[in-house]
Coordinates of C-alpha atoms in Angstrom, one line a residue:
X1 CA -78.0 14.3 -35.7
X2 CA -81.1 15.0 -33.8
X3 CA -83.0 18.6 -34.0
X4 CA -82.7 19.5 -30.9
X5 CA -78.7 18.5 -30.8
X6 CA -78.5 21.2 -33.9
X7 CA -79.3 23.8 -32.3
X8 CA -79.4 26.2 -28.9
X9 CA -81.3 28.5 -27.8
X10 CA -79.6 29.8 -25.0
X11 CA -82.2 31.7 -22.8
X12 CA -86.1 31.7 -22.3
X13 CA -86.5 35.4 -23.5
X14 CA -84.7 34.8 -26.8
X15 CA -86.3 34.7 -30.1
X16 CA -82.9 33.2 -31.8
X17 CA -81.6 29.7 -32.2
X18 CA -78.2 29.1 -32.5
X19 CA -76.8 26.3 -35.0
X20 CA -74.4 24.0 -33.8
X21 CA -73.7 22.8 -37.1
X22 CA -74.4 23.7 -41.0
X23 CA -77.8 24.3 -41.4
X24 CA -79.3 23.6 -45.1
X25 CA -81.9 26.1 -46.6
X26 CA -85.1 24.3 -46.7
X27 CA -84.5 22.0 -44.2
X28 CA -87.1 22.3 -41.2
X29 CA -86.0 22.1 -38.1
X30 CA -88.0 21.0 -34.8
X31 CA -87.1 22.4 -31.3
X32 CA -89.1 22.8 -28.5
X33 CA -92.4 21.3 -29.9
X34 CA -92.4 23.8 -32.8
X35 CA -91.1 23.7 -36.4
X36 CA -88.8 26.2 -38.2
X37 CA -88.5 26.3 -42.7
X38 CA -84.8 28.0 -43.2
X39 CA -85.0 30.6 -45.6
X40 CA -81.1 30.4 -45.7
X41 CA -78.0 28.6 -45.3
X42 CA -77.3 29.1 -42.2
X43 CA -73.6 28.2 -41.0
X44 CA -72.6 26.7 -37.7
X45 CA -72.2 29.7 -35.1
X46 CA -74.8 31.7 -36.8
X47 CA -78.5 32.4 -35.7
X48 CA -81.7 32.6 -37.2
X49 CA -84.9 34.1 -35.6
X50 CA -87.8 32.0 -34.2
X51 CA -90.8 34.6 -35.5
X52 CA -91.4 37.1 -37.9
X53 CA -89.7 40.5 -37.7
X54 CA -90.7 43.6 -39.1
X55 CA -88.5 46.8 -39.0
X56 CA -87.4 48.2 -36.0
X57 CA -88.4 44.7 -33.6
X58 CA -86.2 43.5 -31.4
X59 CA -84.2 40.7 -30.9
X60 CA -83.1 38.7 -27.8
X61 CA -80.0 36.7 -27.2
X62 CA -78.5 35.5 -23.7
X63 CA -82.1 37.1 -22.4
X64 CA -80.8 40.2 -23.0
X65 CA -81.8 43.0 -26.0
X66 CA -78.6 42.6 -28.6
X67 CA -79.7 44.2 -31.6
X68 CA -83.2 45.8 -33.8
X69 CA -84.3 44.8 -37.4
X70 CA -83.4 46.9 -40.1
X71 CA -85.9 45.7 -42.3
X72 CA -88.4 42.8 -41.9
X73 CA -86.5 39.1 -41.3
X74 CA -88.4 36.2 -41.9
X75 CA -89.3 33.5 -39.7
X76 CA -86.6 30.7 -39.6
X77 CA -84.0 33.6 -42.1
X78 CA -80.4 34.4 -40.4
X79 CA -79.6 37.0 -39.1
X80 CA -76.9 39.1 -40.5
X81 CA -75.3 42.5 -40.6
X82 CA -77.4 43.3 -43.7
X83 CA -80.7 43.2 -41.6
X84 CA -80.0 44.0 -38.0
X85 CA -78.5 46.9 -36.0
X86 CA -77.0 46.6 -32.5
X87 CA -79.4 47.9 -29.9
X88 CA -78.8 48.0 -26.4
X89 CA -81.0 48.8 -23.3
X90 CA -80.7 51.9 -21.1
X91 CA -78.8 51.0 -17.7
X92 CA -79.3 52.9 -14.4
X93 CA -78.0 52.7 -10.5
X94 CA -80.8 51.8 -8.7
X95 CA -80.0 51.7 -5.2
X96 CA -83.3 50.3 -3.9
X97 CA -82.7 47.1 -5.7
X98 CA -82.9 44.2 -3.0
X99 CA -79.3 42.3 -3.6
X100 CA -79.8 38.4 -4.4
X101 CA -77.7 35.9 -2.0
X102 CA -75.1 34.5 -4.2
X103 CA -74.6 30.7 -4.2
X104 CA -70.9 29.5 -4.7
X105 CA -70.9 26.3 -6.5
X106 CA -69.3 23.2 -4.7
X107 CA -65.8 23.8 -4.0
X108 CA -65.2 20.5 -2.3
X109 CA -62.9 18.9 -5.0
X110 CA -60.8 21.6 -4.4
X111 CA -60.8 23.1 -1.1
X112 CA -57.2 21.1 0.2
X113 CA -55.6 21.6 -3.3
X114 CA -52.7 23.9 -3.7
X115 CA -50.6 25.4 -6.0
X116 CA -46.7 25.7 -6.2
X117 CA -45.6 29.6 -6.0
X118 CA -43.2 32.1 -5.3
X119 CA -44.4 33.7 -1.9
X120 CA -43.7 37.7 -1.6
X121 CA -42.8 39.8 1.5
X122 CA -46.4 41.2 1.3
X123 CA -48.3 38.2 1.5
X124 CA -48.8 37.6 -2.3
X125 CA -48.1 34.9 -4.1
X126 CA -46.0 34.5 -7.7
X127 CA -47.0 31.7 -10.3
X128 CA -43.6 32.8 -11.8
X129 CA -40.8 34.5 -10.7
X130 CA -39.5 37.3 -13.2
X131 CA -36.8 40.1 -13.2
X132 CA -37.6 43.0 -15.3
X133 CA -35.8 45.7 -17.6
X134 CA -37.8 48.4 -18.7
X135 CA -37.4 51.4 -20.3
X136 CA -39.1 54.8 -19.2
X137 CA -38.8 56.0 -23.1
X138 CA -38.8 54.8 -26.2
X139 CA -35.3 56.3 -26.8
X140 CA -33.8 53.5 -24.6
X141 CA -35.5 50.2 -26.7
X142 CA -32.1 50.1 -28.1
X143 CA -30.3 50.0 -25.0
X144 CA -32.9 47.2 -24.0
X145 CA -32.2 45.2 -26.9
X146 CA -28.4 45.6 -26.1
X147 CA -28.9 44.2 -22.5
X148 CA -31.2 41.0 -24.1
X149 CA -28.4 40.3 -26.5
X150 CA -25.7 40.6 -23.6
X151 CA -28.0 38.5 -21.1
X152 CA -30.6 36.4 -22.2
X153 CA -28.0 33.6 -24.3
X154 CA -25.2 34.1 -21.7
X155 CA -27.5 33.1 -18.8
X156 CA -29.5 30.4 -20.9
X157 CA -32.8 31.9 -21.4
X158 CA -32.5 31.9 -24.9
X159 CA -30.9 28.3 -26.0
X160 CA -33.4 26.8 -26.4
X161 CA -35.8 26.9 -29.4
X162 CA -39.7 26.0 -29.7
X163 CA -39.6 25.8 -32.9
X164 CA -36.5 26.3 -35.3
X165 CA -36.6 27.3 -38.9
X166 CA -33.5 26.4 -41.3
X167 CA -32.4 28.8 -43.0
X168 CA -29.3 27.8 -43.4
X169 CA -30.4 24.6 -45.7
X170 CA -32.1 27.7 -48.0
X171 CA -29.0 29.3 -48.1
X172 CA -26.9 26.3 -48.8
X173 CA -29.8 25.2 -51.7
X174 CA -29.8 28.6 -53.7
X175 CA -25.8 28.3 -53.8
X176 CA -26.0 25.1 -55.2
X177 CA -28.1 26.6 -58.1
X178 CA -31.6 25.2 -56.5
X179 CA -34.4 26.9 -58.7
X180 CA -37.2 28.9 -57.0
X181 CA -39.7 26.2 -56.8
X182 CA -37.3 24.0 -55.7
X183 CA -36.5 26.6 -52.0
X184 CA -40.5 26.8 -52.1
X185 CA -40.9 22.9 -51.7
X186 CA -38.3 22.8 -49.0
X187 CA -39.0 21.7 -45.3
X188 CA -37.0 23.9 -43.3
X189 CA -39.4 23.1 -40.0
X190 CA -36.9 21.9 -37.1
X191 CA -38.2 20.8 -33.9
X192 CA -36.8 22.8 -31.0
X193 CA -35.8 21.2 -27.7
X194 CA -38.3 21.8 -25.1
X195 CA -36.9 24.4 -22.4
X196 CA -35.1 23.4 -19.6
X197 CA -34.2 24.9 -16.1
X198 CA -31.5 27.3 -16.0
X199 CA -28.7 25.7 -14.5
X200 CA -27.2 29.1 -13.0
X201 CA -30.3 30.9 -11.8
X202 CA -32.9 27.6 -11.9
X203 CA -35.5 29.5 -9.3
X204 CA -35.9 32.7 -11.9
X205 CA -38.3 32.1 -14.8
X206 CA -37.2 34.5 -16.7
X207 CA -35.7 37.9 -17.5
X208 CA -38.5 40.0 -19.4
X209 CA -37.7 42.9 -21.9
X210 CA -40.5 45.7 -21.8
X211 CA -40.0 47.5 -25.1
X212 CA -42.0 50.0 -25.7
X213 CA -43.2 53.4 -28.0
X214 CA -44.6 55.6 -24.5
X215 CA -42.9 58.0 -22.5
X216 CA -42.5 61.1 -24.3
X217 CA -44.0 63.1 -26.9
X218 CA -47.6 62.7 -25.9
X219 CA -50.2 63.9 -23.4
X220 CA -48.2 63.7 -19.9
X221 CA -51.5 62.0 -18.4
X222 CA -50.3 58.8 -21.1
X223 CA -46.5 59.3 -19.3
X224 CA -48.0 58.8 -15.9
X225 CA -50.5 56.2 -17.0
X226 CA -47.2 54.8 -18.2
X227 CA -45.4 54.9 -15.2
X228 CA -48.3 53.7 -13.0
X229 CA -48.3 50.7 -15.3
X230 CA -44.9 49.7 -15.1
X231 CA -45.0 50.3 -11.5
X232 CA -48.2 47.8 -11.5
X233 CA -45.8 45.1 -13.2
X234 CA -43.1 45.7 -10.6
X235 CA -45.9 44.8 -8.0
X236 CA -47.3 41.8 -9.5
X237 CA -46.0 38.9 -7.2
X238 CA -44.7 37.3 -10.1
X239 CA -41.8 39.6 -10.4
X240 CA -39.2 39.4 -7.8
X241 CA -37.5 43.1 -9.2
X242 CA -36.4 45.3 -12.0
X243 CA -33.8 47.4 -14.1
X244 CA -34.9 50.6 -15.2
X245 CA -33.2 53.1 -17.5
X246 CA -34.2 56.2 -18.0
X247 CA -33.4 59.2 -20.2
X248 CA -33.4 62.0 -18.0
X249 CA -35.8 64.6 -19.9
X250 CA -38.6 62.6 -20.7
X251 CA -41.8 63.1 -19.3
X252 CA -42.3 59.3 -17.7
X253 CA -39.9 60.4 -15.2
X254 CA -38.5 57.9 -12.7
X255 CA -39.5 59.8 -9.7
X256 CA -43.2 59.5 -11.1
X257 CA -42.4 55.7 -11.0
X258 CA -41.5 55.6 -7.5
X259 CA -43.9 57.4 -6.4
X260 CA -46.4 54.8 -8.1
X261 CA -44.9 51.8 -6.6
X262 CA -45.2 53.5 -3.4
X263 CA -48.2 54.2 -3.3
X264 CA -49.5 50.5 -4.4
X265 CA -46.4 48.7 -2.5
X266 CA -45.7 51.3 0.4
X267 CA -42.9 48.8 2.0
X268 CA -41.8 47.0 -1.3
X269 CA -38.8 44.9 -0.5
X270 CA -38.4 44.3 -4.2
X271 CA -34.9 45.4 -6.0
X272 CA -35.6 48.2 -8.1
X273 CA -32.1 49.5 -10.0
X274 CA -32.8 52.8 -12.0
X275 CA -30.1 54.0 -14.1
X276 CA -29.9 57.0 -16.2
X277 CA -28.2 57.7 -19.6
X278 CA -27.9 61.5 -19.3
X279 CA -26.3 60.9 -15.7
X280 CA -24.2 58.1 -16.6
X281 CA -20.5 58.6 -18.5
X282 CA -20.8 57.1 -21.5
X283 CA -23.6 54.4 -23.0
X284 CA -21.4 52.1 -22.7
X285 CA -20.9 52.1 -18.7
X286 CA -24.3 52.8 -18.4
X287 CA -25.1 49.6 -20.1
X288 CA -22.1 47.6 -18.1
X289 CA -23.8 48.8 -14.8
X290 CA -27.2 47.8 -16.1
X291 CA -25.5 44.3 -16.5
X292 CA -23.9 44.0 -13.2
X293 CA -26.9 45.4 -11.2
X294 CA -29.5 42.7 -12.9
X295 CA -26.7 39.9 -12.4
X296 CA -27.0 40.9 -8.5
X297 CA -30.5 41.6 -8.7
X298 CA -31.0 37.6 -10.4
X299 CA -29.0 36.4 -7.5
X300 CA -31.3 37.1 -4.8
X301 CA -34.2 36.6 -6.7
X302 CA -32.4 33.1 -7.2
X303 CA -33.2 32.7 -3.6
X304 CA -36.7 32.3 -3.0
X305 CA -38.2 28.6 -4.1
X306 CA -41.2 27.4 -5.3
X307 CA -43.8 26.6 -1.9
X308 CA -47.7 25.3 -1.7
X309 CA -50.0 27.9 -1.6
X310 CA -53.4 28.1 -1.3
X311 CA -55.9 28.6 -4.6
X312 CA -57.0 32.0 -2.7
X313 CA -53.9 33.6 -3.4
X314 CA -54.5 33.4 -7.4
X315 CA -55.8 35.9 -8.9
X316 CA -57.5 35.0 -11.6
X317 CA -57.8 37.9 -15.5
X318 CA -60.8 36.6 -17.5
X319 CA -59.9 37.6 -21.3
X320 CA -61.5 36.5 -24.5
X321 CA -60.1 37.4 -28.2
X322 CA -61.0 36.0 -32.0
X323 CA -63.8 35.4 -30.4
X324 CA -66.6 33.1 -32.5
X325 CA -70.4 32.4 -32.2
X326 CA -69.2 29.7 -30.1
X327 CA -67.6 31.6 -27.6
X328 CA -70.0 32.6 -25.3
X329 CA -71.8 29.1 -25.2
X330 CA -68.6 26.9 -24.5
X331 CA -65.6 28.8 -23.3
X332 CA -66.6 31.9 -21.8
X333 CA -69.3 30.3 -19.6
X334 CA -66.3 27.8 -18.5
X335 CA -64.3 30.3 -17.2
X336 CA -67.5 31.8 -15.6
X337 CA -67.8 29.0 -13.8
X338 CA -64.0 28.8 -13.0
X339 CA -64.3 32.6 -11.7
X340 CA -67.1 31.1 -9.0
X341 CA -65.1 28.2 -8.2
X342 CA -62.1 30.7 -7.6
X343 CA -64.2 33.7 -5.6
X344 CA -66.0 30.1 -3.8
X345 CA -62.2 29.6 -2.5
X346 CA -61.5 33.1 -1.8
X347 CA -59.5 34.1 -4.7
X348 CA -59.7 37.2 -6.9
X349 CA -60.8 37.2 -10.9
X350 CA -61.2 40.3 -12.9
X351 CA -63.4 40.6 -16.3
X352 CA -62.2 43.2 -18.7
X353 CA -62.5 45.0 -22.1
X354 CA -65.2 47.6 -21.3
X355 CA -66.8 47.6 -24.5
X356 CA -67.3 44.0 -24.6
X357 CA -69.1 44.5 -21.6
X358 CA -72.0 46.7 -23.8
X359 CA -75.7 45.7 -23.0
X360 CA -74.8 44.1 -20.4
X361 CA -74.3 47.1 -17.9
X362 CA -77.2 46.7 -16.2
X363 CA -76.7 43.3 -15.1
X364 CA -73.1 43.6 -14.1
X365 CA -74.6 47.3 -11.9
X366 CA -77.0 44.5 -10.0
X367 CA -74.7 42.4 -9.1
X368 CA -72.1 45.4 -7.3
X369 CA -71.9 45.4 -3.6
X370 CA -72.2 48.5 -3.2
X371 CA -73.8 51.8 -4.7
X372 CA -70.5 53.6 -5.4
X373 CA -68.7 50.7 -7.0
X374 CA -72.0 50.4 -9.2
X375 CA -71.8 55.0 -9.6
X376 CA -67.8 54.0 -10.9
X377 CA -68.8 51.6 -13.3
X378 CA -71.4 53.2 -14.7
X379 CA -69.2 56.3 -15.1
X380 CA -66.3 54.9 -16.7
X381 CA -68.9 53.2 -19.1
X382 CA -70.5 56.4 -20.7
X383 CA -67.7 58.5 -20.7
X384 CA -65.2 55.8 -22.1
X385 CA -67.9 55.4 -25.2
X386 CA -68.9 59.2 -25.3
X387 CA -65.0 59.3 -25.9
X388 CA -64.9 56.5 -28.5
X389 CA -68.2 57.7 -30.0
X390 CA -65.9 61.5 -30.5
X391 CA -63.8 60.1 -32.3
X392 CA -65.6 57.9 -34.4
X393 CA -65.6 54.6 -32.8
X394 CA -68.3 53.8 -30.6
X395 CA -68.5 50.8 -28.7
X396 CA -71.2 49.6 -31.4
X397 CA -68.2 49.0 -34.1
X398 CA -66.2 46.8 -31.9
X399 CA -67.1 43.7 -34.0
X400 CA -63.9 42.7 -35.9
X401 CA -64.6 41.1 -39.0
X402 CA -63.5 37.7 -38.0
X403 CA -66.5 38.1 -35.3
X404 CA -68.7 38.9 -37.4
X405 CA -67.8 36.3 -40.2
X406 CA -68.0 33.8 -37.3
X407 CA -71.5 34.9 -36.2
X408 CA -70.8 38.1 -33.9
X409 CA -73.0 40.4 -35.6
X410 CA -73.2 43.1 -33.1
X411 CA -71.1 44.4 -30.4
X412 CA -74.2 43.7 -27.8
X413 CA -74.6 40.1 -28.9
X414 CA -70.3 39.9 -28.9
X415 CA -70.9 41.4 -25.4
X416 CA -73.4 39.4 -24.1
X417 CA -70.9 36.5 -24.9
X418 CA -68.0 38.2 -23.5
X419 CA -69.3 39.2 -20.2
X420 CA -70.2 35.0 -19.3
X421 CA -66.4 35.1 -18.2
X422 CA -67.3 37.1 -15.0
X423 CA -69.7 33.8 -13.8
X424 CA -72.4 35.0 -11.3
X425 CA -70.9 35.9 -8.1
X426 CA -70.9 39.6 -6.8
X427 CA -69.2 42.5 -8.5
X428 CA -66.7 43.5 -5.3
X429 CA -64.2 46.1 -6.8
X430 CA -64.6 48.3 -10.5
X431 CA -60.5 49.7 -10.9
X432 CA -60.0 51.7 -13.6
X433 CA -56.9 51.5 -15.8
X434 CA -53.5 50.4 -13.9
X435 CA -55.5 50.5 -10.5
X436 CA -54.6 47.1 -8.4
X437 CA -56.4 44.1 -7.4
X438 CA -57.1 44.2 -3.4
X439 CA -60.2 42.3 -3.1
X440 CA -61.3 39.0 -3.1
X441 CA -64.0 38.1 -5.3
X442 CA -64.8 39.2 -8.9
X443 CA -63.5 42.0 -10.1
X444 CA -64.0 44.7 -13.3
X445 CA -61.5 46.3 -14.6
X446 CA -61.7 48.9 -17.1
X447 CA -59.0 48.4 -20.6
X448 CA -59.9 48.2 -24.1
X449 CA -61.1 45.5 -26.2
X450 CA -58.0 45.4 -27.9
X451 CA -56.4 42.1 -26.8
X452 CA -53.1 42.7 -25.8
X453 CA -53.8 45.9 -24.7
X454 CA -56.4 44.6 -22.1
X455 CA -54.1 41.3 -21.2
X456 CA -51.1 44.1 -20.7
X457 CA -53.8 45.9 -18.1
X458 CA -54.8 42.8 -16.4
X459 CA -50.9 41.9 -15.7
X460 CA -50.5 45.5 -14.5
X461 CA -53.2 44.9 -12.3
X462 CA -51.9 41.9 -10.3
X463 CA -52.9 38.9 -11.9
X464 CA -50.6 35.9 -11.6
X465 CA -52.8 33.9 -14.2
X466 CA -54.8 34.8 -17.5
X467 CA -57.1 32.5 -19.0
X468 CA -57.9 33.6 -22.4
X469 CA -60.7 32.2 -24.5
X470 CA -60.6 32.4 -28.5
X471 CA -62.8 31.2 -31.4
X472 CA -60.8 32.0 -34.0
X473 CA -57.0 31.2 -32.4
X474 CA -54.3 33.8 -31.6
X475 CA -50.7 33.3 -29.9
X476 CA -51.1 35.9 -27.8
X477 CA -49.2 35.8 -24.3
X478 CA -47.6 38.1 -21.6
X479 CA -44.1 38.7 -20.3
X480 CA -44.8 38.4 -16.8
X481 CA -48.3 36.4 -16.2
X482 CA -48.6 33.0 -17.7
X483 CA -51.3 32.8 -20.6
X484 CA -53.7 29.8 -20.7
X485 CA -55.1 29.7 -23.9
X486 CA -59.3 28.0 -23.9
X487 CA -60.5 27.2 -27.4
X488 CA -64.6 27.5 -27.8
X489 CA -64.8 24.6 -30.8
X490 CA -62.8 21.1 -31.3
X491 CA -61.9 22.1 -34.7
X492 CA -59.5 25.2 -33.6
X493 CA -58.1 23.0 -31.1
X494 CA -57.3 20.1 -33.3
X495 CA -55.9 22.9 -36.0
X496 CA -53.5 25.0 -34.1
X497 CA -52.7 22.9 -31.2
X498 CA -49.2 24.8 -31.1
X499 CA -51.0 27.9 -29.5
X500 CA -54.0 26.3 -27.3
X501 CA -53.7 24.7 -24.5
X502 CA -56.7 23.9 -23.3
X503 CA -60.5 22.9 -24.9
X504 CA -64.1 23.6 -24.2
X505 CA -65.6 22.5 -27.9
X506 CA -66.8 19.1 -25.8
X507 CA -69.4 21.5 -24.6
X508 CA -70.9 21.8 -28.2
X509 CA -70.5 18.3 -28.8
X510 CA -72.3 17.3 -25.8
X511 CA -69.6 15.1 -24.1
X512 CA -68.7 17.4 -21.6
X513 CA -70.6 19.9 -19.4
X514 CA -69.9 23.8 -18.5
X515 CA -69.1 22.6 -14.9
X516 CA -67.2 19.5 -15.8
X517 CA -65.2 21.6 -18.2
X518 CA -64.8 24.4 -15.9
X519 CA -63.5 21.7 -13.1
X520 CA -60.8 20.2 -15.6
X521 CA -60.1 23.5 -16.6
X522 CA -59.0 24.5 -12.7
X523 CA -57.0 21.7 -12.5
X524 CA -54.8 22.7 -15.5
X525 CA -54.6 26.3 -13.6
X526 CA -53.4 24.4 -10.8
X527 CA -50.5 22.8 -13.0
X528 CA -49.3 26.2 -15.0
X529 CA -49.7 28.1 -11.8
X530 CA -47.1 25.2 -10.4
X531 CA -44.7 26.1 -13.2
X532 CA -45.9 23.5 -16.6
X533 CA -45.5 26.2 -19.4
X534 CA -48.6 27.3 -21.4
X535 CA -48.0 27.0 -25.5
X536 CA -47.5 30.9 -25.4
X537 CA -44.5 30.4 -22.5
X538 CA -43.0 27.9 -25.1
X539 CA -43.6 30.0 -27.9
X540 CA -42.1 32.9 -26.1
X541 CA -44.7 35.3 -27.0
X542 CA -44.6 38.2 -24.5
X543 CA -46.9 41.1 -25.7
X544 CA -46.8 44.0 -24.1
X545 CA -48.8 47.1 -25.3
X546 CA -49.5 50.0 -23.0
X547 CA -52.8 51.6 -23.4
X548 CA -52.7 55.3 -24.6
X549 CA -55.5 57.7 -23.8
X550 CA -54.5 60.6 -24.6
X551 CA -53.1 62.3 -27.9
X552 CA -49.9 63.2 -29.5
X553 CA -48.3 66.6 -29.1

């Protein structure tokens, strides 16, 4: 392999190279008319710096400042969390600043192409179509559960089986006398049948159980952030309605529901059934008229048929998790470039996680349209991490350790990575927590790195699609918004292709380009938006974690 194939150096102003593959101590490498002695090993994902260091110096990645020597680093050593320190620079509103005139790319491969969705009363357009049952407590999981026993075999949403595991053979070996090595050895993997259309209801998707541990007990603001989220779910147009239950005395009240869902969907034509336990006779006719209602309510959502749509009615969450050093080189800049095709055809994306968006503030104020949206951000930015920082976990720990084994060192340079998702086009809208998507163009919207946490937000949000990058591989999906899983490296695709559904390593390997990637990429959008389930759809893994920001009381 050729020098300059072994390594990237990913913007003018930095003074790192990235290695694209294991890098031998000793070796010298050659980029860019000038020579480099390792001083390390220095593993593929990892960087090493291009001159000498002393403490307190800077250092540069993705042309922005992501970290500051803690003691002197050698020309051609790696860096590491042993001898740098995240550093970030000061952002500012600046309302003078002339605005650049943003460029789509070419959208011409894609500007007749549709996609196959459930169209809403208000214009919007489902990639799925959904009915919900959700609980305004905690206290009424149980009675959830109760309802998904009752429903989801009887209707056929649960027959069939991704992936079955026999533990019937188990039981059968260790009553046969089998020894312990023996059950250890056994293959109890059993191929599932692939799922099929529901013959009753074959226009409904799915009936989605949102368990959850909110509603009570803790700062009321967490009960009406609660409420505004569950409202946001009923509102995403890839929900045709919901079952509620309710307590009665908790502090999520229903009424605090309905007046959400008014406000976001003031002429919402979407069944909404609430039922409550400490009105209702007995548990047990509370749960039979849970049952009936949500059997009518799958009826008419029954009705309404997949249509062609245009690509400006997705909208578009940008996510990233187990990120890697490859991330922000192959994956994240993909879906960058997907988030310019889609804003190019007058769709929505939104870029979350707030602090993976640290040291990069300043760039992201530039591109707002507008002085106030640019005020919001900023806002929501210090006090979120004055917050964190109070209680000991300032944006500058968000590194996991599988980010930083992987060549994250520091939240900035994580950051930096994170924040390619969001492409180039204008910032139009900044929406805080559980706030909803009513712009075209790229959006921010303000959750926690956590995950499922942040894809719970973006679904609550409106989006009908996530695309999800990860270095590292995780199974994580949503209930109600299909999850398109990018890998940033061949080898995670090639190692859990159970959970990814779609890869960007080509970039690394130089077969394939951002754009090239980012075009195939919109095509496979195209196909899950049209109904083909993503790997988390088959493995049925709907995570749904409300953010708390509150306390306990």
């Amino acid at each position: 392999m050729k020098d300059q194939q072994k390594v990237l150096k990913i913007h003018a102003k930095d003074n790192v190279l990235v290695a694209l593959t294991d890098l031998e101590k000793g070796a010298t490498i050659s980029f860019e008319n000038k020579e480099y002695t390792l001083q390390s090993n220095i593993a593929a994902k990892h960087k090493f710096v291009t001159e000498d260091l002393a403490p307190g110096d800077s250092v540069y990645m993705y042309g922005v400042l992501v970290g500051k020597a803690k003691k002197a680093i050698a020309k051609g050593d790696l860096i590491s969390t042993t001898n740098l320190v995240h550093d970030t620079e000061e952002y500012a509103v600046n309302d003078s600043k002339e605005k650049e005139v943003w460029q789509a790319p070419d959208v011409s491969n894609f500007i007749n192409k549709t996609f196959k969705g459930y169209h809403r009363a208000d214009g919007k357009v489902g990639t799925e179509n959904n009915w919900l049952i959700i609980p305004l407590v905690f206290c009424q999981n149980r009675n959830v559960e109760v309802l998904k026993q009752a429903l989801v075999e009887k209707l056929g949403y649960g027959k069939k089986q991704h992936l079955g595991l026999d533990v019937d053979a188990l039981i059968n070996d260790y009553k046969s006398g089998a020894s312990t090595d023996a059950i250890l050895e056994k293959n109890i993997l059993v191929e599932g049948e692939d799922q099929s259309k529901n013959p009753l209801f074959p226009n409904v998707d799915g009936i989605k159980f949102l368990t959850h541990d909110g509603g009570c007990g803790g700062a009321t603001s967490d009960a009406v952030t609660l409420c505004n989220l569950l409202a946001g779910y009923i509102n995403n147009p890839n929900v045709a309605g919901a079952t509620v239950l309710s307590l009665g005395c908790q502090h999520a009240q229903a009424s605090i529901l309905q007046d959400a869902l008014n406000r976001m969907a003031a002429d919402n034509k979407k069944p909404v059934y609430v039922l409550e336990q400490q009105q209702a006779v007995s548990e047990k006719e509370l749960l039979a008229e849970a049952v009936k209602k949500t059997f009518v309510g799958l009826i008419e959502a029954n009705k309404i048929e997949r249509k062609p749509a245009p690509l400006s009615k997705l909208v578009i969450g940008l996510e990233c998790g187990g990120s890697d050093g490859f991330s922000g080189i192959s994956a994240n800049p993909t879906l960058g470039y997907v988030s310019d095709l889609i804003v190019g055809l007058g769709g929505a994306t939104v870029l979350s996680e707030f602090p993976e968006l640290n040291g990069v503030e300043q760039e992201l104020i530039n591109r707002c349209t507008s002085p106030e949206k640019a005020t919001k951000f900023s806002h929501i930015m210090s006090t979120y991490n004055s917050k964190a920082e109070a209680l000991g976990a300032a944006f500058s720990m968000n590194p996991s350790p599988g980010n930083i084994k992987d060549g994250l060192i520091t939240d900035a340079i994580k950051s930096a990575g994170a924040a390619k998702k969001g492409g180039t086009s204008p910032v139009e809208d900044v929406l805080d927590y559980t706030e909803q998507v009513t712009k075209s163009g790229l959006n921010l919207l303000c959750t926690p790195g956590n995950d499922v946490e942040s894809t719970t937000g973006l679904a609550g949000s409106g989006c009908n699609i996530i695309l999800f990058t990860t270095g590292l591989g995780t199974p994580t999906g949503n209930p109600i918004t299909p999850v398109i899983k990018v890998s940033s490296n061949s080898k995670l695709f090639n190692k859990m292709p159970d959970i990814i559904d779609f890869n960007t390593g080509t970039i690394i390997e130089g077969s394939s380009t951002i754009e090239k990637a980012g075009e195939d990429l919109l095509d496979y959008v195209i196909e899950v938006a049209s109904g083909k389930q993503t790997k988390a759809r088959q493995l049925r893994q709907d995570d749904f974690i409300p953010w708390k920001r509150g306390m306990s009381l």
